[in-house]
C-alpha cells in the first residue's frame, strides 16, 4: 500500500477533518473492505506481538551458568574421575537443590507481553462502507471510524472526532489517577506529553463517562501501548549486585583452586619425581586443597537464605518474584517512587473551606467543633451566624451538586465514595460534618442539571427549595422568596466567568476587580501548595431557567481545597531512607506543583527543583546525567522519560529501585535494578515486569523490604566470612603440613565434610540471624564494592590463619608423639570445633554474643550443638570411622581439642571489643 506514514504524524495538532483526510478515510462512510485488506497487509492485525519468552528449560539452564556453580561442576567431575563417587554425588546433590530452588522462584518471570495482550478490547463498533458493525478489535486498521461509550475500552490509538462529556481512565498508561476529560479541539505543540493529549484516546485506557467517535490512528505494536511492549522486550535484565559479587568471588576462587593444584603438583614432582603413583597422590592432594578453597555450600546457602528472606518479606507485605531481588533491595541507593497510592493514600480529601470574606478554616478544625457539638451546619436559616451560614451553604452545595454515592467503610468508622474521586472528596467532607446528600435529596429535589464538560470545567444542579425554606424574606435570607436554587461547582476561573456577585455571609455584593483578584490570588496560593481547588456558587431563582440560563448571574460563595494526603507512615520511612544513605525520588504523572508539595511535606526534596517531561525532552544525555544527581521530583513524564531517568541514575553508579503500577511503568520496572509493582492498584503488566510486588501499595513497605534486604546481605557476608575463614585454615593445614614432613593432613572426604556439614548447618542458621541494631543507619554497599570490603577480607585471613595454626599445631604435636596415632583426627576435630566457636562469635559484626543474647537465634545454637554431635559421631561411631578415616579420641584428647577450639571464639570476641572501643574513642 502506498500513502503517508500514518503512525508518525502529530495527530493532536490536526483538526478532525485534517486527520480524516490524512488517513484517507471518510467519516460518514468509513473504509471500504478492499482498502481494509490492503491496510491490514501493511500494518498487520491489531494485537501485541510476543517476541520472546523464557521457558522452564531455559530458566533451569541459567541456574547452572554461575561461575561458582561451574567450578563445583568441574569439582564433581574430577571427583568421579578419581573414583571419589561419594564426594561427587554430594556436590551434584547441592547443585540440583540450588537449581530447583532458583527455577521455581523464576518460572513466571517473563510474561509481561502475555498480560499486555489481555488489555486489548475484544469487540468494537466500527463504521465500514456506511454501516456500523460490531467486529473484533483485532481487525481494526488505521483510518477506521469507531464509536466509544461509557464502559468500553479504547481498542486502538485514535483521534477524537466527537466527544460528548467524554472522560477516560488513563492511570495504567500515564500514571494520572484522575479521569481525563476529552475534547476534539486541536492542541498546539509538538512534544506534548501523552497525558495532555486531550483529543486522543489510547489502547489500554477505558471510557468512564460520556460517548464519542474517533478515527483510528495506530494499531497493534504501533500504538503507545505497543511501543511500551517493544520497550519491555528491548530492556535487558542486568545482574544484581549480589550476582556480580558472587561471580567475581567464583572467578577468584577458580583461579586460586587452579593455582593450588599446579603448585602442589609442581612441588611434588620436584620432591618425588614422575612416578604414576606419586602423580596420582599429588593430583589427589591438589584436588583436596582446591576443594578446601571452594565453599561448596555457598550457592545452596545463598539460595536458601534468599528464599527464607523472601518469606520474611512476605510477612512484611512484599512479595518477591525473583530471588536475587531479595538481597538487591538492601543495596539500593535510590528509590524512585510514584506518588499516587504509594506515597499518598490515593484518596482525595478536603483540607480547607475558604468562604468569601471569612478566614479560611481547616476541615480538621470543623470536624473537631462538629464532634464537640458546637457546630451545626445541617440547616440554612437567618438565625445562624453569618460565617456558619456561608459554611453551611458551601456544604449543601458540595453534597447536592454531586453524583457520588456514599457508603460506610467495612469498619464503619468513615465514609467511602463510589464515583469520581473529586466529587467523592466533596461528598465525604460534607457527610462527615453532618450534611448527607441522601438526607437532603428528599427535601431538596433535583429538577434539572447542567453536566460537567471539559470545555466549561463546571457542573450545575437546580433544586426545589424545601417548603420550610421557600418564601422567607427576613434580612439575610438565602432565597429571597425563591422557589428554586442552582448550586454550582468547578474550576475557580471558569466559575468566576459566570458569577456576578459574591456571598458575604449575610448579603451578596457585586464582584469588583479587587475582589476578583483576591479570589484568584487565594486560588493560586492554594494551587502553589499542591492543593486541588474547587469554587462553589449558588443562585436563588423563582422558576426553573431555560437552557443556557442556569449558569448566569451566579453568586460566588467560596473555595474548597483538597489533596491526596500522604500515607501516615511514609514520612518516617523517608527519614529512615535518608539515614540509611538511600535517596528517595518522586516520579509522577501529576502536576509539578502537586508533586512538589507532597515531596516537600515528606522531605523527599527541600527545594523547588523539579523536571517535567517537556524539560527532559530538551535535555541531552550529558545534561540529564548531571541533573539526576540533584533532582528529586519529576512530573508529567512518559515511559521513555522514566527509562532515561533510570539509565542516567545507573550510569552514575546508583542501584535503582523503581515503583510503578501502570502499563506505562513496565519498561522502567524491568530496566531498574529492582522493579517494585503495586499489588492492589497495579496492572498485570507491571506485576509481571517487576521483581517485587507490594501487597499494600505502601512506600513504607519498600523501606521495610530494603531493611530486610540488608539483613540478608549481612548474613550472606557472615556465611562467607565463616566458611572462607574455615577454608583458609584448611588450606594452611594442607600447605604447611608437607613442609613439616607430615603426611596428608586432611583427606578429601574430611574436607568435604567440613565444607558441607560443619559449614552448611551453622551457615543456614546464620541466614536467619536478626539484623544488626545500626543496619539502617549506615550507607548501602556500593555496586562495585567487593564482598570482602569493610574488613571482611582481613578477618577471613587472620581468623583462618589462627584456626590453621591451632589445629595443625595440635596435630603436629600428636604426630611427633605417635605417627600412627589419632593425630589426623585431632586436626580434623580441632578445626571443626574451632568453626563452631567462630560461628557463634560472628553472629554480630560489632556486638558481643553476651550482649545480643545466646538465644536470639535459637537455630544457630541448635546448629552448633547438632554439628558437635555429628562430629562426635564421625569420630566415635564404628560404622563411620572407615568412611571418614577417623580414630577414637581419648577423653583427655577430646578435652584438649575443645579447649583449643575456644581460642577462635575468644579471639573474635576480643577483636569486636577492640573495634567498639575505637569507634567510641
PDB file of N, CA, C and O in Angstrom, residues 834-886:
ATOM      1  N   UNK A 834      36.639 -25.491  66.167  1.00  0.00           N
ATOM      2  CA  UNK A 834      37.017 -24.078  66.084  1.00  0.00           C
ATOM      3  C   UNK A 834      35.996 -23.305  65.254  1.00  0.00           C
ATOM      4  O   UNK A 834      35.663 -22.140  65.552  1.00  0.00           O
ATOM      5  N   UNK A 835      35.487 -23.951  64.205  1.00  0.00           N
ATOM      6  CA  UNK A 835      34.466 -23.311  63.381  1.00  0.00           C
ATOM      7  C   UNK A 835      33.198 -23.032  64.174  1.00  0.00           C
ATOM      8  O   UNK A 835      32.514 -22.021  63.945  1.00  0.00           O
ATOM      9  N   UNK A 836      32.861 -23.923  65.121  1.00  0.00           N
ATOM     10  CA  UNK A 836      31.649 -23.711  65.906  1.00  0.00           C
ATOM     11  C   UNK A 836      31.789 -22.453  66.772  1.00  0.00           C
ATOM     12  O   UNK A 836      30.856 -21.656  66.903  1.00  0.00           O
ATOM     13  N   UNK A 837      32.960 -22.266  67.365  1.00  0.00           N
ATOM     14  CA  UNK A 837      33.194 -21.050  68.135  1.00  0.00           C
ATOM     15  C   UNK A 837      33.143 -19.820  67.257  1.00  0.00           C
ATOM     16  O   UNK A 837      32.595 -18.772  67.634  1.00  0.00           O
ATOM     17  N   UNK A 838      33.685 -19.948  66.048  1.00  0.00           N
ATOM     18  CA  UNK A 838      33.657 -18.841  65.096  1.00  0.00           C
ATOM     19  C   UNK A 838      32.219 -18.515  64.692  1.00  0.00           C
ATOM     20  O   UNK A 838      31.830 -17.343  64.611  1.00  0.00           O
ATOM     21  N   UNK A 839      31.397 -19.557  64.468  1.00  0.00           N
ATOM     22  CA  UNK A 839      30.003 -19.351  64.070  1.00  0.00           C
ATOM     23  C   UNK A 839      29.231 -18.569  65.126  1.00  0.00           C
ATOM     24  O   UNK A 839      28.421 -17.696  64.805  1.00  0.00           O
ATOM     25  N   UNK A 840      29.470 -18.866  66.382  1.00  0.00           N
ATOM     26  CA  UNK A 840      28.773 -18.161  67.457  1.00  0.00           C
ATOM     27  C   UNK A 840      29.278 -16.718  67.594  1.00  0.00           C
ATOM     28  O   UNK A 840      28.493 -15.799  67.819  1.00  0.00           O
ATOM     29  N   UNK A 841      30.582 -16.527  67.441  1.00  0.00           N
ATOM     30  CA  UNK A 841      31.162 -15.209  67.665  1.00  0.00           C
ATOM     31  C   UNK A 841      30.808 -14.223  66.555  1.00  0.00           C
ATOM     32  O   UNK A 841      30.677 -13.022  66.810  1.00  0.00           O
ATOM     33  N   UNK A 842      30.636 -14.698  65.309  1.00  0.00           N
ATOM     34  CA  UNK A 842      30.400 -13.766  64.193  1.00  0.00           C
ATOM     35  C   UNK A 842      28.918 -13.528  63.948  1.00  0.00           C
ATOM     36  O   UNK A 842      28.544 -12.916  62.944  1.00  0.00           O
ATOM     37  N   UNK A 843      28.052 -13.966  64.855  1.00  0.00           N
ATOM     38  CA  UNK A 843      26.622 -13.689  64.686  1.00  0.00           C
ATOM     39  C   UNK A 843      26.360 -12.187  64.598  1.00  0.00           C
ATOM     40  O   UNK A 843      25.416 -11.756  63.951  1.00  0.00           O
ATOM     41  N   UNK A 844      27.185 -11.401  65.244  1.00  0.00           N
ATOM     42  CA  UNK A 844      27.110  -9.944  65.107  1.00  0.00           C
ATOM     43  C   UNK A 844      28.486  -9.439  64.705  1.00  0.00           C
ATOM     44  O   UNK A 844      29.502  -9.929  65.201  1.00  0.00           O
ATOM     45  N   UNK A 845      28.498  -8.443  63.792  1.00  0.00           N
ATOM     46  CA  UNK A 845      29.776  -7.877  63.355  1.00  0.00           C
ATOM     47  C   UNK A 845      30.394  -6.963  64.403  1.00  0.00           C
ATOM     48  O   UNK A 845      31.601  -6.737  64.398  1.00  0.00           O
ATOM     49  N   UNK A 846      29.552  -6.420  65.283  1.00  0.00           N
ATOM     50  CA  UNK A 846      30.067  -5.432  66.247  1.00  0.00           C
ATOM     51  C   UNK A 846      29.771  -5.782  67.696  1.00  0.00           C
ATOM     52  O   UNK A 846      30.595  -5.540  68.570  1.00  0.00           O
ATOM     53  N   UNK A 847      28.611  -6.351  67.990  1.00  0.00           N
ATOM     54  CA  UNK A 847      28.205  -6.596  69.371  1.00  0.00           C
ATOM     55  C   UNK A 847      28.629  -7.989  69.838  1.00  0.00           C
ATOM     56  O   UNK A 847      28.650  -8.948  69.058  1.00  0.00           O
ATOM     57  N   UNK A 848      28.910  -8.087  71.126  1.00  0.00           N
ATOM     58  CA  UNK A 848      29.278  -9.371  71.714  1.00  0.00           C
ATOM     59  C   UNK A 848      28.061 -10.282  71.781  1.00  0.00           C
ATOM     60  O   UNK A 848      26.915  -9.815  71.909  1.00  0.00           O
ATOM     61  N   UNK A 849      28.293 -11.569  71.710  1.00  0.00           N
ATOM     62  CA  UNK A 849      27.192 -12.520  71.840  1.00  0.00           C
ATOM     63  C   UNK A 849      26.561 -12.435  73.221  1.00  0.00           C
ATOM     64  O   UNK A 849      25.381 -12.735  73.414  1.00  0.00           O
ATOM     65  N   UNK A 850      27.328 -11.950  74.204  1.00  0.00           N
ATOM     66  CA  UNK A 850      26.785 -11.782  75.543  1.00  0.00           C
ATOM     67  C   UNK A 850      25.831 -10.586  75.601  1.00  0.00           C
ATOM     68  O   UNK A 850      25.018 -10.481  76.515  1.00  0.00           O
ATOM     69  N   UNK A 851      25.925  -9.695  74.594  1.00  0.00           N
ATOM     70  CA  UNK A 851      25.015  -8.547  74.509  1.00  0.00           C
ATOM     71  C   UNK A 851      23.760  -8.896  73.716  1.00  0.00           C
ATOM     72  O   UNK A 851      22.642  -8.606  74.142  1.00  0.00           O
ATOM     73  N   UNK A 852      23.934  -9.524  72.562  1.00  0.00           N
ATOM     74  CA  UNK A 852      22.772  -9.842  71.727  1.00  0.00           C
ATOM     75  C   UNK A 852      21.998 -11.033  72.274  1.00  0.00           C
ATOM     76  O   UNK A 852      20.818 -11.204  71.955  1.00  0.00           O
ATOM     77  N   UNK A 853      22.645 -11.858  73.101  1.00  0.00           N
ATOM     78  CA  UNK A 853      21.957 -12.996  73.710  1.00  0.00           C
ATOM     79  C   UNK A 853      22.209 -14.297  72.979  1.00  0.00           C
ATOM     80  O   UNK A 853      22.218 -14.338  71.748  1.00  0.00           O
ATOM     81  N   UNK A 854      22.407 -15.345  73.737  1.00  0.00           N
ATOM     82  CA  UNK A 854      22.673 -16.660  73.151  1.00  0.00           C
ATOM     83  C   UNK A 854      21.442 -17.217  72.439  1.00  0.00           C
ATOM     84  O   UNK A 854      21.570 -18.000  71.497  1.00  0.00           O
ATOM     85  N   UNK A 855      20.244 -16.804  72.889  1.00  0.00           N
ATOM     86  CA  UNK A 855      19.027 -17.450  72.388  1.00  0.00           C
ATOM     87  C   UNK A 855      18.246 -16.571  71.416  1.00  0.00           C
ATOM     88  O   UNK A 855      17.118 -16.905  71.071  1.00  0.00           O
ATOM     89  N   UNK A 856      18.834 -15.451  70.966  1.00  0.00           N
ATOM     90  CA  UNK A 856      18.140 -14.630  69.979  1.00  0.00           C
ATOM     91  C   UNK A 856      18.121 -15.290  68.606  1.00  0.00           C
ATOM     92  O   UNK A 856      17.333 -14.910  67.750  1.00  0.00           O
ATOM     93  N   UNK A 857      19.003 -16.252  68.391  1.00  0.00           N
ATOM     94  CA  UNK A 857      18.950 -17.091  67.189  1.00  0.00           C
ATOM     95  C   UNK A 857      19.093 -18.534  67.645  1.00  0.00           C
ATOM     96  O   UNK A 857      20.192 -19.079  67.700  1.00  0.00           O
ATOM     97  N   UNK A 858      17.968 -19.124  68.003  1.00  0.00           N
ATOM     98  CA  UNK A 858      17.990 -20.496  68.523  1.00  0.00           C
ATOM     99  C   UNK A 858      18.475 -21.486  67.469  1.00  0.00           C
ATOM    100  O   UNK A 858      19.031 -22.528  67.801  1.00  0.00           O
ATOM    101  N   UNK A 859      18.263 -21.147  66.180  1.00  0.00           N
ATOM    102  CA  UNK A 859      18.730 -22.039  65.121  1.00  0.00           C
ATOM    103  C   UNK A 859      20.253 -22.155  65.144  1.00  0.00           C
ATOM    104  O   UNK A 859      20.803 -23.238  64.919  1.00  0.00           O
ATOM    105  N   UNK A 860      20.922 -21.017  65.375  1.00  0.00           N
ATOM    106  CA  UNK A 860      22.389 -21.040  65.398  1.00  0.00           C
ATOM    107  C   UNK A 860      22.893 -21.920  66.535  1.00  0.00           C
ATOM    108  O   UNK A 860      23.802 -22.742  66.351  1.00  0.00           O
ATOM    109  N   UNK A 861      22.307 -21.749  67.719  1.00  0.00           N
ATOM    110  CA  UNK A 861      22.728 -22.558  68.861  1.00  0.00           C
ATOM    111  C   UNK A 861      22.430 -24.034  68.610  1.00  0.00           C
ATOM    112  O   UNK A 861      23.257 -24.913  68.880  1.00  0.00           O
ATOM    113  N   UNK A 862      21.259 -24.296  68.029  1.00  0.00           N
ATOM    114  CA  UNK A 862      20.903 -25.686  67.715  1.00  0.00           C
ATOM    115  C   UNK A 862      21.816 -26.281  66.666  1.00  0.00           C
ATOM    116  O   UNK A 862      22.199 -27.457  66.755  1.00  0.00           O
ATOM    117  N   UNK A 863      22.183 -25.479  65.634  1.00  0.00           N
ATOM    118  CA  UNK A 863      23.065 -25.976  64.577  1.00  0.00           C
ATOM    119  C   UNK A 863      24.441 -26.305  65.122  1.00  0.00           C
ATOM    120  O   UNK A 863      25.049 -27.322  64.738  1.00  0.00           O
ATOM    121  N   UNK A 864      24.937 -25.470  66.043  1.00  0.00           N
ATOM    122  CA  UNK A 864      26.251 -25.731  66.636  1.00  0.00           C
ATOM    123  C   UNK A 864      26.219 -27.024  67.452  1.00  0.00           C
ATOM    124  O   UNK A 864      27.128 -27.867  67.348  1.00  0.00           O
ATOM    125  N   UNK A 865      25.175 -27.190  68.249  1.00  0.00           N
ATOM    126  CA  UNK A 865      25.067 -28.412  69.068  1.00  0.00           C
ATOM    127  C   UNK A 865      24.899 -29.647  68.190  1.00  0.00           C
ATOM    128  O   UNK A 865      25.489 -30.703  68.459  1.00  0.00           O
ATOM    129  N   UNK A 866      24.099 -29.519  67.101  1.00  0.00           N
ATOM    130  CA  UNK A 866      23.911 -30.651  66.196  1.00  0.00           C
ATOM    131  C   UNK A 866      25.202 -30.994  65.476  1.00  0.00           C
ATOM    132  O   UNK A 866      25.550 -32.188  65.331  1.00  0.00           O
ATOM    133  N   UNK A 867      25.933 -29.970  65.022  1.00  0.00           N
ATOM    134  CA  UNK A 867      27.209 -30.214  64.345  1.00  0.00           C
ATOM    135  C   UNK A 867      28.207 -30.870  65.286  1.00  0.00           C
ATOM    136  O   UNK A 867      28.961 -31.772  64.882  1.00  0.00           O
ATOM    137  N   UNK A 868      28.221 -30.427  66.539  1.00  0.00           N
ATOM    138  CA  UNK A 868      29.092 -31.052  67.539  1.00  0.00           C
ATOM    139  C   UNK A 868      28.747 -32.525  67.697  1.00  0.00           C
ATOM    140  O   UNK A 868      29.640 -33.391  67.742  1.00  0.00           O
ATOM    141  N   UNK A 869      27.450 -32.831  67.757  1.00  0.00           N
ATOM    142  CA  UNK A 869      27.021 -34.231  67.897  1.00  0.00           C
ATOM    143  C   UNK A 869      27.422 -35.050  66.676  1.00  0.00           C
ATOM    144  O   UNK A 869      27.892 -36.199  66.800  1.00  0.00           O
ATOM    145  N   UNK A 870      27.260 -34.472  65.464  1.00  0.00           N
ATOM    146  CA  UNK A 870      27.633 -35.183  64.249  1.00  0.00           C
ATOM    147  C   UNK A 870      29.140 -35.419  64.183  1.00  0.00           C
ATOM    148  O   UNK A 870      29.593 -36.504  63.753  1.00  0.00           O
ATOM    149  N   UNK A 871      29.912 -34.433  64.608  1.00  0.00           N
ATOM    150  CA  UNK A 871      31.365 -34.593  64.608  1.00  0.00           C
ATOM    151  C   UNK A 871      31.790 -35.699  65.569  1.00  0.00           C
ATOM    152  O   UNK A 871      32.668 -36.511  65.247  1.00  0.00           O
ATOM    153  N   UNK A 872      31.151 -35.740  66.734  1.00  0.00           N
ATOM    154  CA  UNK A 872      31.459 -36.808  67.688  1.00  0.00           C
ATOM    155  C   UNK A 872      31.080 -38.168  67.118  1.00  0.00           C
ATOM    156  O   UNK A 872      31.783 -39.170  67.346  1.00  0.00           O
ATOM    157  N   UNK A 873      29.985 -38.213  66.357  1.00  0.00           N
ATOM    158  CA  UNK A 873      29.577 -39.475  65.734  1.00  0.00           C
ATOM    159  C   UNK A 873      30.603 -39.927  64.710  1.00  0.00           C
ATOM    160  O   UNK A 873      30.947 -41.119  64.622  1.00  0.00           O
ATOM    161  N   UNK A 874      31.127 -38.994  63.917  1.00  0.00           N
ATOM    162  CA  UNK A 874      32.145 -39.326  62.923  1.00  0.00           C
ATOM    163  C   UNK A 874      33.410 -39.859  63.597  1.00  0.00           C
ATOM    164  O   UNK A 874      34.080 -40.772  63.073  1.00  0.00           O
ATOM    165  N   UNK A 875      33.714 -39.318  64.772  1.00  0.00           N
ATOM    166  CA  UNK A 875      34.940 -39.726  65.468  1.00  0.00           C
ATOM    167  C   UNK A 875      34.764 -41.050  66.215  1.00  0.00           C
ATOM    168  O   UNK A 875      35.663 -41.903  66.218  1.00  0.00           O
ATOM    169  N   UNK A 876      33.573 -41.263  66.794  1.00  0.00           N
ATOM    170  CA  UNK A 876      33.416 -42.410  67.702  1.00  0.00           C
ATOM    171  C   UNK A 876      32.556 -43.540  67.144  1.00  0.00           C
ATOM    172  O   UNK A 876      32.634 -44.665  67.657  1.00  0.00           O
ATOM    173  N   UNK A 877      31.733 -43.295  66.125  1.00  0.00           N
ATOM    174  CA  UNK A 877      30.874 -44.364  65.598  1.00  0.00           C
ATOM    175  C   UNK A 877      31.702 -45.332  64.755  1.00  0.00           C
ATOM    176  O   UNK A 877      32.372 -44.910  63.799  1.00  0.00           O
ATOM    177  N   UNK A 878      31.629 -46.606  65.083  1.00  0.00           N
ATOM    178  CA  UNK A 878      32.444 -47.614  64.393  1.00  0.00           C
ATOM    179  C   UNK A 878      32.139 -47.683  62.903  1.00  0.00           C
ATOM    180  O   UNK A 878      33.052 -47.856  62.081  1.00  0.00           O
ATOM    181  N   UNK A 879      30.842 -47.534  62.535  1.00  0.00           N
ATOM    182  CA  UNK A 879      30.479 -47.699  61.124  1.00  0.00           C
ATOM    183  C   UNK A 879      30.854 -46.475  60.287  1.00  0.00           C
ATOM    184  O   UNK A 879      30.883 -46.546  59.057  1.00  0.00           O
ATOM    185  N   UNK A 880      31.149 -45.319  60.925  1.00  0.00           N
ATOM    186  CA  UNK A 880      31.539 -44.122  60.192  1.00  0.00           C
ATOM    187  C   UNK A 880      33.055 -43.943  60.112  1.00  0.00           C
ATOM    188  O   UNK A 880      33.560 -43.258  59.218  1.00  0.00           O
ATOM    189  N   UNK A 881      33.776 -44.577  61.061  1.00  0.00           N
ATOM    190  CA  UNK A 881      35.231 -44.377  61.103  1.00  0.00           C
ATOM    191  C   UNK A 881      35.935 -44.815  59.817  1.00  0.00           C
ATOM    192  O   UNK A 881      36.798 -44.085  59.304  1.00  0.00           O
ATOM    193  N   UNK A 882      35.572 -45.957  59.219  1.00  0.00           N
ATOM    194  CA  UNK A 882      36.260 -46.351  57.977  1.00  0.00           C
ATOM    195  C   UNK A 882      36.003 -45.368  56.828  1.00  0.00           C
ATOM    196  O   UNK A 882      36.882 -45.131  56.013  1.00  0.00           O
ATOM    197  N   UNK A 883      34.777 -44.828  56.774  1.00  0.00           N
ATOM    198  CA  UNK A 883      34.441 -43.925  55.681  1.00  0.00           C
ATOM    199  C   UNK A 883      35.183 -42.597  55.794  1.00  0.00           C
ATOM    200  O   UNK A 883      35.658 -42.050  54.802  1.00  0.00           O
ATOM    201  N   UNK A 884      35.312 -42.085  57.034  1.00  0.00           N
ATOM    202  CA  UNK A 884      35.963 -40.798  57.252  1.00  0.00           C
ATOM    203  C   UNK A 884      37.414 -40.924  57.714  1.00  0.00           C
ATOM    204  O   UNK A 884      38.072 -39.909  57.957  1.00  0.00           O
ATOM    205  N   UNK A 885      37.894 -42.172  57.842  1.00  0.00           N
ATOM    206  CA  UNK A 885      39.293 -42.427  58.216  1.00  0.00           C
ATOM    207  C   UNK A 885      39.635 -41.751  59.543  1.00  0.00           C
ATOM    208  O   UNK A 885      40.663 -41.061  59.663  1.00  0.00           O
ATOM    209  N   UNK A 886      38.767 -41.928  60.533  1.00  0.00           N
ATOM    210  CA  UNK A 886      38.993 -41.325  61.855  1.00  0.00           C
ATOM    211  C   UNK A 886      39.331 -42.401  62.880  1.00  0.00           C
ATOM    212  O   UNK A 886      39.111 -43.595  62.662  1.00  0.00           O
TER     213      UNK A 886
END
